[in-house]
XYZ file of C-alpha atoms in Angstrom:
211
model
C 0.823 140.063 -2.113
C -1.384 136.689 -1.951
C -0.064 133.915 0.145
C -0.229 129.988 -0.514
C -0.615 126.911 1.578
C 1.942 124.211 1.828
C -0.905 122.275 3.478
C -1.879 119.324 0.777
C -5.631 120.249 -0.403
C -8.296 117.133 1.770
C -8.571 115.481 -1.202
C -5.218 114.222 -1.437
C -4.262 113.214 1.947
C -3.900 109.202 3.443
C -5.218 107.926 5.819
C -2.838 107.163 9.151
C -5.200 103.248 9.251
C -3.401 100.357 11.340
C -4.691 96.678 10.561
C -8.249 96.952 11.371
C -9.242 94.131 15.206
C -11.515 91.705 12.360
C -8.937 92.079 9.695
C -5.717 91.173 12.865
C -8.184 88.141 13.885
C -7.903 87.120 10.172
C -4.668 86.731 10.038
C -3.860 85.138 13.481
C -6.200 82.463 12.505
C -4.818 81.824 9.326
C -1.487 81.546 10.625
C -2.765 79.025 13.655
C -4.274 77.271 10.866
C -1.522 76.669 8.725
C 0.878 76.464 11.896
C -1.283 73.507 13.037
C -1.039 71.535 9.367
C 1.975 71.770 9.468
C 2.963 70.596 13.033
C 0.797 67.136 12.449
C 2.398 66.556 8.884
C 5.605 66.803 10.695
C 4.283 64.593 13.493
C 3.051 61.465 10.950
C 6.461 62.105 9.229
C 8.394 61.972 12.078
C 6.437 58.854 13.294
C 6.707 57.135 10.469
C 10.262 57.119 10.022
C 11.430 56.329 13.585
C 8.565 52.843 13.229
C 10.895 52.399 9.501
C 14.458 53.130 12.315
C 12.725 50.922 15.171
C 12.039 48.210 12.807
C 15.916 48.069 10.801
C 17.176 47.346 13.863
C 14.900 44.266 15.102
C 15.879 42.714 11.358
C 19.432 43.863 11.643
C 19.623 42.051 14.744
C 18.073 39.150 12.762
C 21.005 39.751 10.226
C 23.566 39.665 12.911
C 21.925 36.542 14.555
C 22.428 34.500 10.544
C 25.929 35.690 10.095
C 27.110 34.574 12.777
C 25.692 31.219 12.873
C 26.991 30.890 8.945
C 30.205 32.037 10.442
C 31.082 29.558 12.080
C 32.365 31.871 14.892
C 31.877 29.407 18.111
C 33.107 32.688 20.260
C 34.945 29.832 22.481
C 32.765 27.173 23.099
C 32.804 23.664 22.956
C 29.644 23.785 20.225
C 31.169 22.009 17.006
C 31.173 24.227 14.677
C 28.452 21.945 12.484
C 25.940 22.471 14.802
C 26.931 26.337 15.352
C 23.221 28.092 16.394
C 22.462 32.254 16.853
C 19.461 33.523 17.085
C 16.888 35.665 18.160
C 14.128 35.937 20.856
C 10.665 37.889 21.167
C 8.385 38.001 23.881
C 4.905 40.133 23.498
C 3.778 38.875 26.144
C 3.645 41.308 28.407
C 3.780 45.680 28.012
C 7.782 45.952 29.248
C 8.327 43.215 27.838
C 7.370 43.090 24.510
C 9.407 45.836 23.743
C 12.587 44.066 23.760
C 14.472 41.510 21.802
C 17.195 39.247 22.514
C 21.055 38.324 19.905
C 21.088 34.550 21.532
C 23.912 32.017 21.332
C 22.107 28.688 20.948
C 25.125 26.538 22.670
C 23.121 23.369 23.745
C 21.764 23.559 20.198
C 17.385 22.838 21.712
C 16.570 26.518 19.593
C 15.053 27.926 22.330
C 16.469 30.668 24.655
C 17.411 30.649 28.212
C 19.794 32.627 30.061
C 22.651 30.039 30.101
C 22.331 31.376 26.393
C 23.920 35.226 27.174
C 27.213 33.468 28.609
C 28.448 34.756 25.509
C 26.726 36.652 23.063
C 23.035 37.576 25.206
C 22.532 41.482 23.472
C 19.828 42.971 23.898
C 17.788 45.590 21.658
C 15.576 47.550 23.247
C 13.125 49.475 21.154
C 12.137 53.219 21.320
C 10.066 53.128 24.455
C 6.769 54.830 21.745
C 7.137 51.336 20.129
C 6.345 47.842 20.786
C 6.049 44.536 19.134
C 3.214 43.826 18.593
C 2.662 41.003 17.435
C 4.109 38.149 16.027
C 1.732 36.569 12.262
C 0.564 34.551 9.790
C 1.384 35.652 6.136
C -2.355 36.158 5.785
C -2.381 38.865 8.545
C -3.985 36.827 11.492
C -1.480 36.194 14.333
C 0.004 33.218 15.534
C -2.798 30.962 17.732
C -1.163 31.014 21.314
C 2.072 32.024 20.307
C 3.433 35.171 22.643
C 7.149 34.022 22.554
C 8.944 33.484 19.296
C 12.370 32.564 18.929
C 14.184 32.805 14.895
C 17.486 30.575 14.027
C 19.853 30.035 12.045
C 22.346 27.089 11.670
C 25.742 26.343 9.890
C 26.361 25.452 7.143
C 23.025 27.040 5.667
C 21.196 30.509 5.794
C 17.587 29.182 6.533
C 16.035 30.755 8.721
C 13.436 27.964 11.399
C 11.520 29.127 13.992
C 9.988 27.847 17.078
C 7.244 29.273 19.487
C 7.092 29.669 23.610
C 7.614 25.119 24.463
C 9.373 24.615 21.576
C 7.000 23.569 19.363
C 8.400 23.931 16.110
C 6.571 26.440 13.576
C 6.239 27.109 9.647
C 7.449 30.023 8.343
C 7.702 32.192 7.058
C 8.055 34.374 10.009
C 6.341 37.480 11.077
C 7.192 40.037 13.209
C 4.821 43.330 13.485
C 6.255 45.987 14.970
C 3.361 48.828 16.049
C 3.614 52.836 16.965
C 2.416 52.676 20.751
C -0.832 55.144 22.042
C 1.537 56.293 24.731
C 5.261 55.837 26.104
C 5.103 52.355 27.408
C 1.050 51.714 27.119
C 0.080 48.277 25.661
C -2.414 50.301 23.341
C -0.666 50.337 19.562
C -2.479 52.630 16.887
C -0.629 53.905 13.675
C 1.108 51.967 11.222
C 2.232 48.912 11.284
C 5.693 48.025 10.351
C 6.494 43.586 9.509
C 9.741 42.180 9.395
C 9.262 39.637 7.278
C 12.003 35.689 7.293
C 11.782 33.611 5.133
C 12.326 29.560 5.532
C 15.116 30.573 2.894
C 17.541 33.099 5.137
C 15.671 36.159 2.700
C 14.661 39.165 5.691
C 12.557 42.276 4.416
C 10.555 44.885 6.281
C 7.458 46.096 4.755
C 4.354 48.401 5.642
C 1.121 46.558 6.873
C -1.561 46.067 6.453
């Protein structure tokens, strides 16, 4: 009488093994690398989208002022519709003001913003704290000399745009308003890409990348 063992021969047994320490560390390193790449690209993409949105908000503010002027709606003011003027005022002089702009009704028809103009419109716009109005530039990209304040305004009946500096001096168009991302919230140091709002003397308004 013979007996046969049911155990598998030693040569055919599969050893019970998991990940070794080295293999585990390599796997974790790969996952961390991939996560870093994905997060970096996602952050850069999100920043670019937000910058574009901020630039378009400013462009829409300019378009609103233009349409208000051309429509001849004087909001109850005594200003003659033939001289109807609306504009957008920018100030990039300080870290606080360079994140703001104002749509205003130019009641005294001087092409300048002043507190009295807020009585009829005075719609303030504020950029996200991560962005700012970097500067106002010429067509070649160089900054406008001694221009920390810029007014772009429109008057009935044409769509044409007009430009003035802080002292009321006339500027030759086109006008460029550059929006930049700042290094940190409420910081005055810009970093990364720039979006430019271009306003031609003929009244065309567009958003472009710069440089």
